[in-house]
PDB file of C-alpha atoms in Angstrom:
ATOM      1  CA  MET K 271     -13.655  16.097   8.361  1.00 81.00           C
ATOM      2  CA  TYR K 272     -11.908  16.115   4.984  1.00 90.00           C
ATOM      3  CA  LYS K 273     -13.976  16.836   1.893  1.00 92.00           C
ATOM      4  CA  ILE K 274     -12.969  14.575  -0.984  1.00 95.00           C
ATOM      5  CA  ALA K 275     -14.332  14.886  -4.529  1.00 96.00           C
ATOM      6  CA  ILE K 276     -14.139  11.954  -6.955  1.00 97.00           C
ATOM      7  CA  CYS K 277     -14.590  12.749 -10.649  1.00 95.00           C
ATOM      8  CA  ASP K 278     -14.699   9.613 -12.800  1.00 94.00           C
ATOM      9  CA  ASP K 279     -17.204   8.307 -15.340  1.00 91.00           C
ATOM     10  CA  GLU K 280     -16.852   4.643 -14.314  1.00 92.00           C
ATOM     11  CA  ALA K 281     -19.379   3.951 -11.556  1.00 93.00           C
ATOM     12  CA  MET K 282     -17.814   0.614 -10.559  1.00 94.00           C
ATOM     13  CA  PHE K 283     -14.387   2.180 -10.215  1.00 94.00           C
ATOM     14  CA  VAL K 284     -15.818   5.021  -8.096  1.00 95.00           C
ATOM     15  CA  GLU K 285     -17.288   2.499  -5.652  1.00 96.00           C
ATOM     16  CA  GLU K 286     -14.002   0.603  -5.528  1.00 96.00           C
ATOM     17  CA  LEU K 287     -12.065   3.801  -4.819  1.00 96.00           C
ATOM     18  CA  LYS K 288     -14.525   4.815  -2.097  1.00 95.00           C
ATOM     19  CA  GLY K 289     -14.028   1.394  -0.508  1.00 96.00           C
ATOM     20  CA  HIS K 290     -10.244   1.924  -0.443  1.00 96.00           C
ATOM     21  CA  LEU K 291     -10.702   5.405   1.018  1.00 96.00           C
ATOM     22  CA  GLN K 292     -13.020   4.090   3.720  1.00 95.00           C
ATOM     23  CA  GLN K 293     -10.437   1.430   4.597  1.00 95.00           C
ATOM     24  CA  TYR K 294      -7.778   4.143   4.861  1.00 95.00           C
ATOM     25  CA  ALA K 295     -10.072   6.277   7.032  1.00 93.00           C
ATOM     26  CA  VAL K 296     -10.604   3.397   9.464  1.00 92.00           C
ATOM     27  CA  GLN K 297      -6.875   2.657   9.657  1.00 92.00           C
ATOM     28  CA  THR K 298      -5.828   6.273  10.208  1.00 90.00           C
ATOM     29  CA  GLY K 299      -8.762   7.629  12.211  1.00 89.00           C
ATOM     30  CA  ARG K 300      -9.455  10.342   9.637  1.00 90.00           C
ATOM     31  CA  GLU K 301     -12.997  11.291   8.656  1.00 89.00           C
ATOM     32  CA  PHE K 302     -13.863  11.694   4.974  1.00 93.00           C
ATOM     33  CA  CYS K 303     -16.927  13.178   3.318  1.00 92.00           C
ATOM     34  CA  TYR K 304     -17.334  12.155  -0.339  1.00 93.00           C
ATOM     35  CA  PHE K 305     -18.720  14.048  -3.336  1.00 95.00           C
ATOM     36  CA  VAL K 306     -18.997  12.052  -6.567  1.00 96.00           C
ATOM     37  CA  TYR K 307     -19.142  13.476 -10.094  1.00 95.00           C
ATOM     38  CA  TYR K 308     -19.204  11.502 -13.326  1.00 94.00           C
ATOM     39  CA  ASP K 309     -17.988  14.279 -15.618  1.00 92.00           C
ATOM     40  CA  GLY K 310     -15.717  17.311 -15.401  1.00 92.00           C
ATOM     41  CA  SER K 311     -18.474  19.735 -16.401  1.00 92.00           C
ATOM     42  CA  GLU K 312     -20.652  18.406 -13.573  1.00 93.00           C
ATOM     43  CA  LEU K 313     -17.864  18.968 -11.051  1.00 94.00           C
ATOM     44  CA  LEU K 314     -17.268  22.535 -12.265  1.00 93.00           C
ATOM     45  CA  ALA K 315     -20.968  23.385 -12.181  1.00 91.00           C
ATOM     46  CA  ARG K 316     -21.163  22.361  -8.509  1.00 91.00           C
ATOM     47  CA  TYR K 317     -17.615  23.169  -7.453  1.00 91.00           C
ATOM     48  CA  ASP K 318     -16.995  23.878  -3.765  1.00 88.00           C
ATOM     49  CA  THR K 319     -13.790  25.698  -2.777  1.00 84.00           C
ATOM     50  CA  GLU K 320     -13.884  23.819   0.533  1.00 86.00           C
ATOM     51  CA  TYR K 321     -12.731  20.558  -1.084  1.00 91.00           C
ATOM     52  CA  ASP K 322      -9.467  19.286   0.373  1.00 91.00           C
ATOM     53  CA  LEU K 323      -8.606  16.685  -2.265  1.00 94.00           C
ATOM     54  CA  ILE K 324      -9.875  15.721  -5.724  1.00 95.00           C
ATOM     55  CA  PHE K 325      -9.385  12.391  -7.489  1.00 96.00           C
ATOM     56  CA  MET K 326      -9.669  13.211 -11.189  1.00 92.00           C
ATOM     57  CA  ASP K 327      -9.951  10.766 -14.077  1.00 91.00           C
ATOM     58  CA  ILE K 328      -8.004  12.092 -17.050  1.00 86.00           C
ATOM     59  CA  LYS K 329     -10.098  10.500 -19.798  1.00 83.00           C
ATOM     60  CA  MET K 330     -13.834  11.256 -19.606  1.00 80.00           C
ATOM     61  CA  GLU K 331     -16.386  11.514 -22.404  1.00 76.00           C
ATOM     62  CA  ARG K 332     -17.704  15.087 -22.255  1.00 80.00           C
ATOM     63  CA  MET K 333     -15.018  17.082 -20.428  1.00 79.00           C
ATOM     64  CA  ASN K 334     -11.685  15.415 -19.765  1.00 82.00           C
ATOM     65  CA  GLY K 335      -9.750  15.679 -16.531  1.00 83.00           C
ATOM     66  CA  LEU K 336      -6.984  17.922 -17.882  1.00 85.00           C
ATOM     67  CA  LYS K 337      -9.407  20.582 -19.101  1.00 88.00           C
ATOM     68  CA  THR K 338     -11.351  20.297 -15.845  1.00 91.00           C
ATOM     69  CA  ALA K 339      -8.146  20.701 -13.820  1.00 88.00           C
ATOM     70  CA  GLU K 340      -7.236  23.787 -15.828  1.00 87.00           C
ATOM     71  CA  GLU K 341     -10.564  25.394 -14.912  1.00 90.00           C
ATOM     72  CA  ILE K 342     -10.300  24.303 -11.278  1.00 90.00           C
ATOM     73  CA  ARG K 343      -6.891  25.958 -10.935  1.00 87.00           C
ATOM     74  CA  ARG K 344      -8.474  29.240 -12.010  1.00 84.00           C
ATOM     75  CA  LEU K 345     -10.887  28.914  -9.099  1.00 84.00           C
ATOM     76  CA  ASP K 346      -8.796  27.177  -6.466  1.00 86.00           C
ATOM     77  CA  CYS K 347      -5.012  27.375  -6.135  1.00 80.00           C
ATOM     78  CA  SER K 348      -4.625  25.083  -3.150  1.00 81.00           C
ATOM     79  CA  VAL K 349      -6.883  22.031  -3.467  1.00 88.00           C
ATOM     80  CA  GLY K 350      -5.015  18.700  -3.659  1.00 90.00           C
ATOM     81  CA  LEU K 351      -5.329  16.965  -7.019  1.00 90.00           C
ATOM     82  CA  ILE K 352      -4.561  13.322  -7.805  1.00 91.00           C
ATOM     83  CA  PHE K 353      -5.071  12.173 -11.387  1.00 89.00           C
ATOM     84  CA  LEU K 354      -6.442   8.756 -12.252  1.00 90.00           C
ATOM     85  CA  THR K 355      -5.476   7.203 -15.563  1.00 83.00           C
ATOM     86  CA  SER K 356      -5.063   3.999 -17.527  1.00 78.00           C
ATOM     87  CA  PHE K 357      -2.736   5.809 -19.950  1.00 68.00           C
ATOM     88  CA  LYS K 358       0.665   6.819 -18.601  1.00 64.00           C
ATOM     89  CA  GLN K 359       1.352   9.090 -21.583  1.00 60.00           C
ATOM     90  CA  TYR K 360      -1.014  11.706 -20.080  1.00 57.00           C
ATOM     91  CA  VAL K 361       0.751  11.849 -16.735  1.00 55.00           C
ATOM     92  CA  TRP K 362       3.341  14.555 -17.394  1.00 55.00           C
ATOM     93  CA  LYS K 363       0.691  16.814 -18.875  1.00 56.00           C
ATOM     94  CA  GLY K 364      -1.183  16.546 -15.588  1.00 52.00           C
ATOM     95  CA  TYR K 365       1.678  18.050 -13.596  1.00 54.00           C
ATOM     96  CA  GLU K 366       1.096  21.376 -15.382  1.00 60.00           C
ATOM     97  CA  TYR K 367      -1.893  21.740 -13.058  1.00 56.00           C
ATOM     98  CA  ARG K 368       0.163  21.104  -9.904  1.00 64.00           C
ATOM     99  CA  ALA K 369      -1.118  17.597  -9.320  1.00 69.00           C
ATOM    100  CA  VAL K 370      -0.085  15.900  -6.091  1.00 70.00           C
ATOM    101  CA  ASN K 371       0.533  12.737  -8.097  1.00 82.00           C
ATOM    102  CA  TYR K 372      -1.235  10.216 -10.302  1.00 84.00           C
ATOM    103  CA  LEU K 373      -2.590   6.707  -9.805  1.00 88.00           C
ATOM    104  CA  VAL K 374      -2.713   4.121 -12.561  1.00 87.00           C
ATOM    105  CA  LYS K 375      -5.927   2.112 -12.837  1.00 89.00           C
ATOM    106  CA  PRO K 376      -6.760  -0.330 -11.432  1.00 90.00           C
ATOM    107  CA  VAL K 377      -5.694   1.288  -8.170  1.00 92.00           C
ATOM    108  CA  ARG K 378      -4.211  -1.037  -5.567  1.00 93.00           C
ATOM    109  CA  TYR K 379      -4.873  -0.165  -1.942  1.00 95.00           C
ATOM    110  CA  GLY K 380      -1.178  -0.239  -0.984  1.00 94.00           C
ATOM    111  CA  VAL K 381      -0.318   2.341  -3.642  1.00 93.00           C
ATOM    112  CA  LEU K 382      -3.258   4.559  -2.659  1.00 94.00           C
ATOM    113  CA  LYS K 383      -2.273   4.388   1.009  1.00 94.00           C
ATOM    114  CA  MET K 384       1.280   5.432   0.177  1.00 92.00           C
ATOM    115  CA  GLU K 385       0.061   8.451  -1.809  1.00 91.00           C
ATOM    116  CA  LEU K 386      -2.419   9.509   0.871  1.00 93.00           C
ATOM    117  CA  ASP K 387       0.219   9.175   3.591  1.00 91.00           C
ATOM    118  CA  ARG K 388       2.464  11.491   1.597  1.00 88.00           C
ATOM    119  CA  TYR K 389      -0.359  13.941   0.895  1.00 87.00           C
ATOM    120  CA  PHE K 390      -1.409  14.252   4.536  1.00 87.00           C
ATOM    121  CA  ALA K 391       2.219  14.519   5.689  1.00 84.00           C
ATOM    122  CA  ASN K 392       2.426  17.731   3.665  1.00 79.00           C
ATOM    123  CA  TYR K 393      -1.185  18.799   4.115  1.00 70.00           C
ATOM    124  CA  GLN K 394      -1.844  22.492   4.605  1.00 57.00           C
ATOM    125  CA  GLY K 395      -5.349  22.897   3.261  1.00 57.00           C
ATOM    126  CA  LYS K 396      -7.515  24.906   5.611  1.00 56.00           C
ATOM    127  CA  ASP K 397      -4.498  25.672   7.808  1.00 60.00           C
ATOM    128  CA  GLU K 398      -3.115  27.911   5.062  1.00 72.00           C
ATOM    129  CA  PRO K 399      -4.687  31.403   5.241  1.00 82.00           C
ATOM    130  CA  TYR K 400      -6.886  32.191   2.252  1.00 84.00           C
ATOM    131  CA  PHE K 401      -9.892  34.220   1.257  1.00 88.00           C
ATOM    132  CA  SER K 402     -12.692  33.369  -1.147  1.00 88.00           C
ATOM    133  CA  PHE K 403     -14.961  35.513  -3.280  1.00 92.00           C
ATOM    134  CA  SER K 404     -17.397  35.349  -6.177  1.00 90.00           C
ATOM    135  CA  ASN K 405     -17.818  37.431  -9.303  1.00 93.00           C
ATOM    136  CA  ASP K 406     -19.386  37.011 -12.738  1.00 92.00           C
ATOM    137  CA  SER K 407     -16.641  34.533 -13.695  1.00 87.00           C
ATOM    138  CA  GLY K 408     -17.303  32.162 -10.793  1.00 84.00           C
ATOM    139  CA  ARG K 409     -16.095  31.398  -7.275  1.00 85.00           C
ATOM    140  CA  PHE K 410     -12.442  31.719  -6.307  1.00 88.00           C
ATOM    141  CA  LYS K 411     -10.299  30.536  -3.406  1.00 83.00           C
ATOM    142  CA  VAL K 412      -7.000  32.416  -3.129  1.00 89.00           C
ATOM    143  CA  PRO K 413      -4.266  31.786  -0.545  1.00 87.00           C
ATOM    144  CA  TYR K 414      -2.987  35.161   0.673  1.00 91.00           C
ATOM    145  CA  LYS K 415       0.543  34.137  -0.322  1.00 90.00           C
ATOM    146  CA  ASN K 416      -0.539  33.879  -3.989  1.00 91.00           C
ATOM    147  CA  LEU K 417      -2.045  37.374  -4.218  1.00 96.00           C
ATOM    148  CA  ARG K 418       0.605  39.640  -5.767  1.00 97.00           C
ATOM    149  CA  TYR K 419      -1.222  42.949  -5.560  1.00 98.00           C
ATOM    150  CA  ALA K 420      -4.603  44.639  -5.625  1.00 98.00           C
ATOM    151  CA  GLU K 421      -5.512  47.801  -7.478  1.00 98.00           C
ATOM    152  CA  THR K 422      -8.544  50.048  -7.640  1.00 97.00           C
ATOM    153  CA  ALA K 423     -10.823  49.300 -10.598  1.00 95.00           C
ATOM    154  CA  LYS K 424     -13.502  51.994 -10.687  1.00 91.00           C
ATOM    155  CA  ARG K 425     -15.607  51.294  -7.577  1.00 93.00           C
ATOM    156  CA  ASN K 426     -14.224  47.791  -7.134  1.00 97.00           C
ATOM    157  CA  VAL K 427     -10.800  46.168  -6.829  1.00 98.00           C
ATOM    158  CA  MET K 428      -8.808  44.126  -9.339  1.00 98.00           C
ATOM    159  CA  LEU K 429      -6.872  41.234  -7.798  1.00 97.00           C
ATOM    160  CA  HIS K 430      -3.717  39.862  -9.436  1.00 97.00           C
ATOM    161  CA  PHE K 431      -2.912  36.247  -8.550  1.00 93.00           C
ATOM    162  CA  GLU K 432      -1.708  33.029 -10.175  1.00 84.00           C
ATOM    163  CA  GLY K 433      -1.303  34.591 -13.618  1.00 82.00           C
ATOM    164  CA  GLN K 434      -4.806  36.012 -13.740  1.00 89.00           C
ATOM    165  CA  LYS K 435      -6.820  39.123 -12.916  1.00 94.00           C
ATOM    166  CA  GLN K 436     -10.228  38.983 -11.238  1.00 95.00           C
ATOM    167  CA  VAL K 437     -12.539  41.687  -9.958  1.00 97.00           C
ATOM    168  CA  ILE K 438     -13.742  41.504  -6.371  1.00 97.00           C
ATOM    169  CA  TYR K 439     -16.814  43.546  -5.590  1.00 96.00           C
ATOM    170  CA  LYS K 440     -15.324  45.430  -2.667  1.00 95.00           C
ATOM    171  CA  SER K 441     -13.924  48.908  -2.250  1.00 95.00           C
ATOM    172  CA  MET K 442     -10.227  49.510  -1.693  1.00 96.00           C
ATOM    173  CA  LYS K 443     -11.091  50.562   1.853  1.00 94.00           C
ATOM    174  CA  GLU K 444     -12.674  47.146   2.502  1.00 95.00           C
ATOM    175  CA  MET K 445      -9.771  45.295   0.869  1.00 95.00           C
ATOM    176  CA  SER K 446      -7.266  47.305   2.905  1.00 95.00           C
ATOM    177  CA  ALA K 447      -8.987  46.320   6.141  1.00 93.00           C
ATOM    178  CA  MET K 448      -8.783  42.650   5.144  1.00 93.00           C
ATOM    179  CA  LEU K 449      -5.313  42.509   3.598  1.00 95.00           C
ATOM    180  CA  LEU K 450      -3.443  44.766   5.997  1.00 94.00           C
ATOM    181  CA  ALA K 451      -4.342  42.332   8.763  1.00 91.00           C
ATOM    182  CA  GLN K 452      -1.841  40.009   7.034  1.00 91.00           C
ATOM    183  CA  ARG K 453       1.747  41.008   7.793  1.00 91.00           C
ATOM    184  CA  GLU K 454       2.974  40.564   4.216  1.00 94.00           C
ATOM    185  CA  PHE K 455       0.735  43.276   2.736  1.00 97.00           C
ATOM    186  CA  ALA K 456       1.342  47.021   2.612  1.00 97.00           C
ATOM    187  CA  ARG K 457      -0.297  50.052   1.005  1.00 97.00           C
ATOM    188  CA  CYS K 458       2.105  51.647  -1.450  1.00 97.00           C
ATOM    189  CA  HIS K 459      -0.325  53.975  -3.210  1.00 97.00           C
ATOM    190  CA  GLN K 460      -3.871  55.220  -2.776  1.00 96.00           C
ATOM    191  CA  SER K 461      -4.905  52.779  -5.494  1.00 97.00           C
ATOM    192  CA  PHE K 462      -2.523  49.863  -4.792  1.00 98.00           C
ATOM    193  CA  LEU K 463      -1.870  47.219  -2.135  1.00 97.00           C
ATOM    194  CA  VAL K 464       1.099  44.910  -2.626  1.00 98.00           C
ATOM    195  CA  ASN K 465       2.316  41.617  -1.210  1.00 97.00           C
ATOM    196  CA  LEU K 466       5.812  42.406   0.095  1.00 96.00           C
ATOM    197  CA  SER K 467       7.051  38.906  -0.679  1.00 95.00           C
ATOM    198  CA  TYR K 468       6.801  39.794  -4.392  1.00 96.00           C
ATOM    199  CA  VAL K 469       8.706  43.085  -4.150  1.00 96.00           C
ATOM    200  CA  LYS K 470      12.092  42.809  -5.840  1.00 94.00           C
ATOM    201  CA  GLY K 471      13.215  46.419  -5.581  1.00 94.00           C
ATOM    202  CA  VAL K 472      12.271  50.093  -5.390  1.00 95.00           C
ATOM    203  CA  LYS K 473      13.444  52.752  -7.806  1.00 93.00           C
ATOM    204  CA  GLY K 474      12.107  56.240  -7.400  1.00 92.00           C
ATOM    205  CA  LEU K 475       8.345  56.027  -7.325  1.00 96.00           C
ATOM    206  CA  GLU K 476       8.101  52.539  -8.810  1.00 96.00           C
ATOM    207  CA  LEU K 477       8.145  49.037  -7.338  1.00 97.00           C
ATOM    208  CA  SER K 478       9.523  46.164  -9.373  1.00 96.00           C
ATOM    209  CA  LEU K 479       8.058  42.744  -8.625  1.00 96.00           C
ATOM    210  CA  THR K 480       9.632  39.319  -8.912  1.00 94.00           C
ATOM    211  CA  THR K 481       7.115  38.581 -11.678  1.00 94.00           C
ATOM    212  CA  GLY K 482       8.543  41.347 -13.872  1.00 94.00           C
ATOM    213  CA  GLU K 483       5.596  43.661 -13.238  1.00 96.00           C
ATOM    214  CA  SER K 484       5.904  47.251 -12.012  1.00 97.00           C
ATOM    215  CA  ILE K 485       3.471  49.192  -9.839  1.00 97.00           C
ATOM    216  CA  PRO K 486       3.593  52.767  -8.540  1.00 97.00           C
ATOM    217  CA  ILE K 487       4.482  53.978  -5.070  1.00 97.00           C
ATOM    218  CA  SER K 488       3.222  57.432  -4.122  1.00 96.00           C
ATOM    219  CA  GLN K 489       5.392  60.059  -2.478  1.00 96.00           C
ATOM    220  CA  PRO K 490       3.090  60.514   0.567  1.00 95.00           C
ATOM    221  CA  LYS K 491       3.180  56.760   1.312  1.00 95.00           C
ATOM    222  CA  ARG K 492       6.821  56.106   0.399  1.00 95.00           C
ATOM    223  CA  LYS K 493       8.395  56.634   3.835  1.00 95.00           C
ATOM    224  CA  GLU K 494       5.913  54.440   5.709  1.00 95.00           C
ATOM    225  CA  PHE K 495       6.008  51.792   2.982  1.00 96.00           C
ATOM    226  CA  MET K 496       9.819  51.639   2.940  1.00 95.00           C
ATOM    227  CA  ALA K 497       9.900  51.205   6.714  1.00 94.00           C
ATOM    228  CA  LYS K 498       7.491  48.269   6.506  1.00 94.00           C
ATOM    229  CA  LEU K 499       9.378  46.738   3.567  1.00 94.00           C
ATOM    230  CA  THR K 500      12.692  47.033   5.435  1.00 93.00           C
ATOM    231  CA  ASP K 501      11.194  45.318   8.492  1.00 91.00           C
ATOM    232  CA  TYR K 502       9.740  42.571   6.316  1.00 91.00           C
ATOM    233  CA  TRP K 503      12.997  41.919   4.490  1.00 88.00           C
ATOM    234  CA  GLY K 504      14.876  42.035   7.789  1.00 83.00           C
ATOM    235  CA  ASP K 505      12.895  39.052   9.069  1.00 69.00           C
ATOM    236  CA  PHE K 506      14.492  36.901   6.378  1.00 61.00           C
ATOM    237  CA  LEU K 507      18.104  37.992   6.882  1.00 51.00           C
TER     238      LEU K 507
END
């Protein structure tokens, strides 16, 4: 069952799009569950990180689709996003939020089918490992591959992913148990866990990341960390 959200302020268009989607579901044998919102603020207020695909109108009265997409990408790095528009000049702006594609209104079934075929051919969705959490800023869904590193923040942990920092209300011990179960993570310091795929190099007691950031590596953990990093890099040679 795929969860599909439709965010558009034109009720007649929403029904037309649902009809096309139902036709596609019958033809392909896929099962869809629909969630309809008539404004971006309404979608954000009730956002579910389990959505697989969102159809997003760019031009809406209260909160437009581009602003809504910007907020969604803070919460969810992996959900599919297809923009809906009557104005082609907004299209390129939409790709800043990693849209799958865009559909020009009125949407013809043949064009929709082509886009959905392409989306599902590359679909990862729930098959891609991720974790989700909540804090005072909202709910977040983060693929493990997008988490660069985690560091102790008082009694909690600060997560660094997708150009942002968010606190998760867990101890470093709890985060270690979760992240070290993924082969790409290693403990480089008592206060730091790092995703090895982001490690660019090691100099002394400092790791340089592909993002330009630097994090410490402690002397007691250096030998074990270097062995794990060497094994990880060796898998790609």
